[in-house]
PDB file of C-alpha atoms in Angstrom:
ATOM      1  CA  UNK A 153     196.785 149.998 -12.354  1.00 63.00           C
ATOM      2  CA  UNK A 154     198.732 149.089  -9.300  1.00 83.00           C
ATOM      3  CA  UNK A 155     202.179 148.273  -8.075  1.00 92.00           C
ATOM      4  CA  UNK A 156     203.355 145.394 -10.240  1.00 94.00           C
ATOM      5  CA  UNK A 157     206.316 143.055 -10.229  1.00 95.00           C
ATOM      6  CA  UNK A 158     209.107 144.460 -12.398  1.00 95.00           C
ATOM      7  CA  UNK A 159     208.971 141.523 -14.811  1.00 95.00           C
ATOM      8  CA  UNK A 160     205.231 142.111 -15.346  1.00 95.00           C
ATOM      9  CA  UNK A 161     205.754 145.768 -16.244  1.00 95.00           C
ATOM     10  CA  UNK A 162     206.364 145.382 -20.025  1.00 94.00           C
ATOM     11  CA  UNK A 163     203.026 143.609 -20.449  1.00 94.00           C
ATOM     12  CA  UNK A 164     201.309 146.699 -19.021  1.00 93.00           C
ATOM     13  CA  UNK A 165     202.881 149.074 -21.574  1.00 95.00           C
ATOM     14  CA  UNK A 166     202.786 149.772 -25.277  1.00 93.00           C
ATOM     15  CA  UNK A 167     205.875 148.674 -27.198  1.00 90.00           C
ATOM     16  CA  UNK A 168     207.725 151.991 -27.240  1.00 94.00           C
ATOM     17  CA  UNK A 169     206.606 153.733 -24.073  1.00 96.00           C
ATOM     18  CA  UNK A 170     209.516 155.129 -22.044  1.00 98.00           C
ATOM     19  CA  UNK A 171     209.766 154.461 -18.318  1.00 98.00           C
ATOM     20  CA  UNK A 172     210.650 156.947 -15.593  1.00 98.00           C
ATOM     21  CA  UNK A 173     212.952 156.012 -12.704  1.00 97.00           C
ATOM     22  CA  UNK A 174     212.833 157.753  -9.318  1.00 97.00           C
ATOM     23  CA  UNK A 175     215.304 158.120  -6.489  1.00 93.00           C
ATOM     24  CA  UNK A 176     213.304 159.396  -3.526  1.00 94.00           C
ATOM     25  CA  UNK A 177     215.330 161.490  -1.125  1.00 89.00           C
ATOM     26  CA  UNK A 178     214.245 163.380   1.959  1.00 89.00           C
ATOM     27  CA  UNK A 179     214.355 166.768   0.216  1.00 93.00           C
ATOM     28  CA  UNK A 180     214.476 165.875  -3.480  1.00 93.00           C
ATOM     29  CA  UNK A 181     213.243 163.395  -6.062  1.00 96.00           C
ATOM     30  CA  UNK A 182     215.777 162.391  -8.682  1.00 94.00           C
ATOM     31  CA  UNK A 183     214.120 161.634 -12.008  1.00 96.00           C
ATOM     32  CA  UNK A 184     215.537 159.681 -14.943  1.00 97.00           C
ATOM     33  CA  UNK A 185     213.877 158.509 -18.149  1.00 98.00           C
ATOM     34  CA  UNK A 186     214.498 155.652 -20.544  1.00 98.00           C
ATOM     35  CA  UNK A 187     214.567 155.933 -24.291  1.00 97.00           C
ATOM     36  CA  UNK A 188     211.605 154.516 -26.237  1.00 96.00           C
ATOM     37  CA  UNK A 189     213.330 151.142 -26.679  1.00 96.00           C
ATOM     38  CA  UNK A 190     213.980 150.937 -22.923  1.00 97.00           C
ATOM     39  CA  UNK A 191     217.693 150.435 -23.441  1.00 96.00           C
ATOM     40  CA  UNK A 192     219.317 153.521 -21.902  1.00 97.00           C
ATOM     41  CA  UNK A 193     218.421 155.497 -18.782  1.00 96.00           C
ATOM     42  CA  UNK A 194     219.234 159.197 -18.787  1.00 96.00           C
ATOM     43  CA  UNK A 195     219.248 161.540 -15.774  1.00 94.00           C
ATOM     44  CA  UNK A 196     216.479 164.046 -16.350  1.00 94.00           C
ATOM     45  CA  UNK A 197     215.489 166.344 -13.517  1.00 93.00           C
ATOM     46  CA  UNK A 198     215.645 167.031  -9.824  1.00 94.00           C
ATOM     47  CA  UNK A 199     212.343 167.847  -8.154  1.00 96.00           C
ATOM     48  CA  UNK A 200     212.757 169.732  -4.893  1.00 95.00           C
ATOM     49  CA  UNK A 201     210.091 168.438  -2.539  1.00 96.00           C
ATOM     50  CA  UNK A 202     207.421 170.843  -1.318  1.00 96.00           C
ATOM     51  CA  UNK A 203     203.934 169.351  -0.925  1.00 97.00           C
ATOM     52  CA  UNK A 204     203.141 165.884  -2.231  1.00 97.00           C
ATOM     53  CA  UNK A 205     200.507 167.123  -4.679  1.00 96.00           C
ATOM     54  CA  UNK A 206     202.889 169.681  -6.172  1.00 97.00           C
ATOM     55  CA  UNK A 207     205.669 167.088  -6.397  1.00 97.00           C
ATOM     56  CA  UNK A 208     203.328 164.632  -8.120  1.00 98.00           C
ATOM     57  CA  UNK A 209     202.135 167.294 -10.588  1.00 97.00           C
ATOM     58  CA  UNK A 210     205.748 168.124 -11.468  1.00 98.00           C
ATOM     59  CA  UNK A 211     206.495 164.427 -11.954  1.00 98.00           C
ATOM     60  CA  UNK A 212     203.415 163.821 -14.117  1.00 98.00           C
ATOM     61  CA  UNK A 213     204.276 166.879 -16.229  1.00 98.00           C
ATOM     62  CA  UNK A 214     207.796 165.499 -16.827  1.00 97.00           C
ATOM     63  CA  UNK A 215     206.346 162.092 -17.696  1.00 97.00           C
ATOM     64  CA  UNK A 216     203.898 163.630 -20.148  1.00 97.00           C
ATOM     65  CA  UNK A 217     206.659 165.637 -21.842  1.00 97.00           C
ATOM     66  CA  UNK A 218     208.553 162.394 -22.530  1.00 96.00           C
ATOM     67  CA  UNK A 219     205.576 160.138 -23.199  1.00 96.00           C
ATOM     68  CA  UNK A 220     206.504 157.948 -20.228  1.00 97.00           C
ATOM     69  CA  UNK A 221     203.884 155.431 -19.190  1.00 96.00           C
ATOM     70  CA  UNK A 222     205.291 153.780 -16.055  1.00 97.00           C
ATOM     71  CA  UNK A 223     207.460 154.447 -13.021  1.00 98.00           C
ATOM     72  CA  UNK A 224     210.203 152.438 -11.378  1.00 98.00           C
ATOM     73  CA  UNK A 225     210.918 153.604  -7.846  1.00 97.00           C
ATOM     74  CA  UNK A 226     214.169 152.815  -6.087  1.00 94.00           C
ATOM     75  CA  UNK A 227     213.485 150.789  -2.953  1.00 93.00           C
ATOM     76  CA  UNK A 228     216.086 151.524  -0.233  1.00 88.00           C
ATOM     77  CA  UNK A 229     216.387 148.002   1.152  1.00 83.00           C
ATOM     78  CA  UNK A 230     218.744 147.547   4.125  1.00 80.00           C
ATOM     79  CA  UNK A 231     222.031 145.788   3.457  1.00 76.00           C
ATOM     80  CA  UNK A 232     220.700 142.631   5.153  1.00 83.00           C
ATOM     81  CA  UNK A 233     217.711 142.580   2.775  1.00 80.00           C
ATOM     82  CA  UNK A 234     215.131 143.802   5.278  1.00 83.00           C
ATOM     83  CA  UNK A 235     212.847 146.753   4.705  1.00 81.00           C
ATOM     84  CA  UNK A 236     212.923 149.681   7.101  1.00 83.00           C
ATOM     85  CA  UNK A 237     211.126 153.024   7.408  1.00 88.00           C
ATOM     86  CA  UNK A 238     212.588 154.401   4.155  1.00 89.00           C
ATOM     87  CA  UNK A 239     211.094 151.450   2.225  1.00 90.00           C
ATOM     88  CA  UNK A 240     207.734 152.090   3.868  1.00 93.00           C
ATOM     89  CA  UNK A 241     207.997 155.722   2.813  1.00 94.00           C
ATOM     90  CA  UNK A 242     208.760 154.723  -0.814  1.00 95.00           C
ATOM     91  CA  UNK A 243     205.816 152.321  -0.869  1.00 96.00           C
ATOM     92  CA  UNK A 244     203.550 155.047   0.573  1.00 96.00           C
ATOM     93  CA  UNK A 245     204.764 157.460  -2.122  1.00 97.00           C
ATOM     94  CA  UNK A 246     203.751 154.915  -4.791  1.00 97.00           C
ATOM     95  CA  UNK A 247     200.311 154.382  -3.211  1.00 97.00           C
ATOM     96  CA  UNK A 248     199.743 158.133  -3.097  1.00 97.00           C
ATOM     97  CA  UNK A 249     200.744 158.514  -6.762  1.00 97.00           C
ATOM     98  CA  UNK A 250     198.249 155.801  -7.699  1.00 97.00           C
ATOM     99  CA  UNK A 251     195.482 157.795  -6.004  1.00 96.00           C
ATOM    100  CA  UNK A 252     196.197 160.643  -8.423  1.00 97.00           C
ATOM    101  CA  UNK A 253     196.922 158.778 -11.650  1.00 96.00           C
ATOM    102  CA  UNK A 254     196.335 155.256 -12.910  1.00 94.00           C
ATOM    103  CA  UNK A 255     199.699 153.936 -14.107  1.00 96.00           C
ATOM    104  CA  UNK A 256     201.926 150.919 -13.513  1.00 97.00           C
ATOM    105  CA  UNK A 257     204.593 151.286 -10.823  1.00 98.00           C
ATOM    106  CA  UNK A 258     207.348 148.815  -9.979  1.00 97.00           C
ATOM    107  CA  UNK A 259     210.163 148.853  -7.431  1.00 97.00           C
ATOM    108  CA  UNK A 260     213.870 148.163  -7.889  1.00 93.00           C
ATOM    109  CA  UNK A 261     216.373 147.470  -5.112  1.00 89.00           C
ATOM    110  CA  UNK A 262     218.478 150.610  -4.936  1.00 81.00           C
ATOM    111  CA  UNK A 263     221.059 149.438  -2.388  1.00 67.00           C
ATOM    112  CA  UNK A 264     224.316 151.299  -2.862  1.00 61.00           C
ATOM    113  CA  UNK A 265     223.070 153.391  -5.835  1.00 57.00           C
ATOM    114  CA  UNK A 266     223.885 156.798  -4.314  1.00 59.00           C
ATOM    115  CA  UNK A 267     227.220 155.528  -3.043  1.00 60.00           C
ATOM    116  CA  UNK A 268     228.113 154.135  -6.480  1.00 60.00           C
ATOM    117  CA  UNK A 269     227.142 157.383  -8.202  1.00 55.00           C
ATOM    118  CA  UNK A 270     229.156 159.437  -5.705  1.00 54.00           C
ATOM    119  CA  UNK A 271     232.177 157.198  -6.299  1.00 62.00           C
ATOM    120  CA  UNK A 272     231.917 157.684 -10.071  1.00 61.00           C
ATOM    121  CA  UNK A 273     231.532 161.454  -9.701  1.00 53.00           C
ATOM    122  CA  UNK A 274     234.539 161.680  -7.371  1.00 54.00           C
ATOM    123  CA  UNK A 275     236.919 159.156  -8.920  1.00 57.00           C
ATOM    124  CA  UNK A 276     236.160 159.430 -12.601  1.00 54.00           C
ATOM    125  CA  UNK A 277     234.645 162.851 -13.138  1.00 55.00           C
ATOM    126  CA  UNK A 278     236.406 164.763 -10.342  1.00 56.00           C
ATOM    127  CA  UNK A 279     233.202 166.670  -9.602  1.00 58.00           C
ATOM    128  CA  UNK A 280     233.228 169.126  -6.697  1.00 61.00           C
ATOM    129  CA  UNK A 281     231.143 168.473  -3.589  1.00 61.00           C
ATOM    130  CA  UNK A 282     228.714 171.332  -4.321  1.00 62.00           C
ATOM    131  CA  UNK A 283     228.182 170.187  -7.911  1.00 62.00           C
ATOM    132  CA  UNK A 284     227.747 166.558  -6.766  1.00 57.00           C
ATOM    133  CA  UNK A 285     224.825 167.604  -4.550  1.00 63.00           C
ATOM    134  CA  UNK A 286     222.949 168.768  -7.665  1.00 65.00           C
ATOM    135  CA  UNK A 287     223.773 165.655  -9.678  1.00 70.00           C
ATOM    136  CA  UNK A 288     223.683 162.696  -7.335  1.00 70.00           C
ATOM    137  CA  UNK A 289     219.906 162.177  -6.968  1.00 76.00           C
ATOM    138  CA  UNK A 290     219.061 162.346 -10.656  1.00 85.00           C
ATOM    139  CA  UNK A 291     222.100 160.200 -11.507  1.00 83.00           C
ATOM    140  CA  UNK A 292     221.044 157.715  -8.819  1.00 87.00           C
ATOM    141  CA  UNK A 293     217.607 157.637 -10.487  1.00 92.00           C
ATOM    142  CA  UNK A 294     219.329 156.784 -13.780  1.00 92.00           C
ATOM    143  CA  UNK A 295     221.404 154.097 -12.007  1.00 89.00           C
ATOM    144  CA  UNK A 296     218.218 152.584 -10.550  1.00 93.00           C
ATOM    145  CA  UNK A 297     216.369 152.732 -13.867  1.00 96.00           C
ATOM    146  CA  UNK A 298     219.316 151.304 -15.817  1.00 94.00           C
ATOM    147  CA  UNK A 299     219.540 148.351 -13.438  1.00 92.00           C
ATOM    148  CA  UNK A 300     215.834 147.646 -13.864  1.00 95.00           C
ATOM    149  CA  UNK A 301     216.059 147.977 -17.666  1.00 96.00           C
ATOM    150  CA  UNK A 302     218.933 145.498 -17.744  1.00 92.00           C
ATOM    151  CA  UNK A 303     216.934 143.055 -15.616  1.00 93.00           C
ATOM    152  CA  UNK A 304     213.985 143.367 -17.991  1.00 94.00           C
ATOM    153  CA  UNK A 305     216.254 142.797 -20.997  1.00 92.00           C
ATOM    154  CA  UNK A 306     217.811 139.708 -19.365  1.00 92.00           C
ATOM    155  CA  UNK A 307     214.344 138.252 -18.755  1.00 87.00           C
ATOM    156  CA  UNK A 308     213.392 138.300 -22.446  1.00 76.00           C
TER     157      UNK A 308
END
């Protein structure tokens, strides 16, 4: 497989295969998973980065436990729509995953996802700063995945 356009992703998958969403941070990888009908994204796990191979193994193990067959990676596009070093890093992460496992990967514009999640956690859930640090990346992954799922649903 390869990196595919988001709208081409369903054609690459069996009917009820969940999808994993990733929010790639500098020190962590937020992971979310969809249900089998690809309707709802749920925050799943936070992988603390060590070495790429170990991170990938942890991710693949999580995917296997949920029967997930594809990945959507948040692409941190600049506010003006350009791609900077963080986008290059996300694209490199996807290429490196593909060297280890053959699966479809798509990207989703993640602009403002972490900020939106922080706002929800502060304003609506009144979550403390220390607790937010543990939640924000995996919730951002769910935000990213949910946005992509809604785009896929709108296209059908």
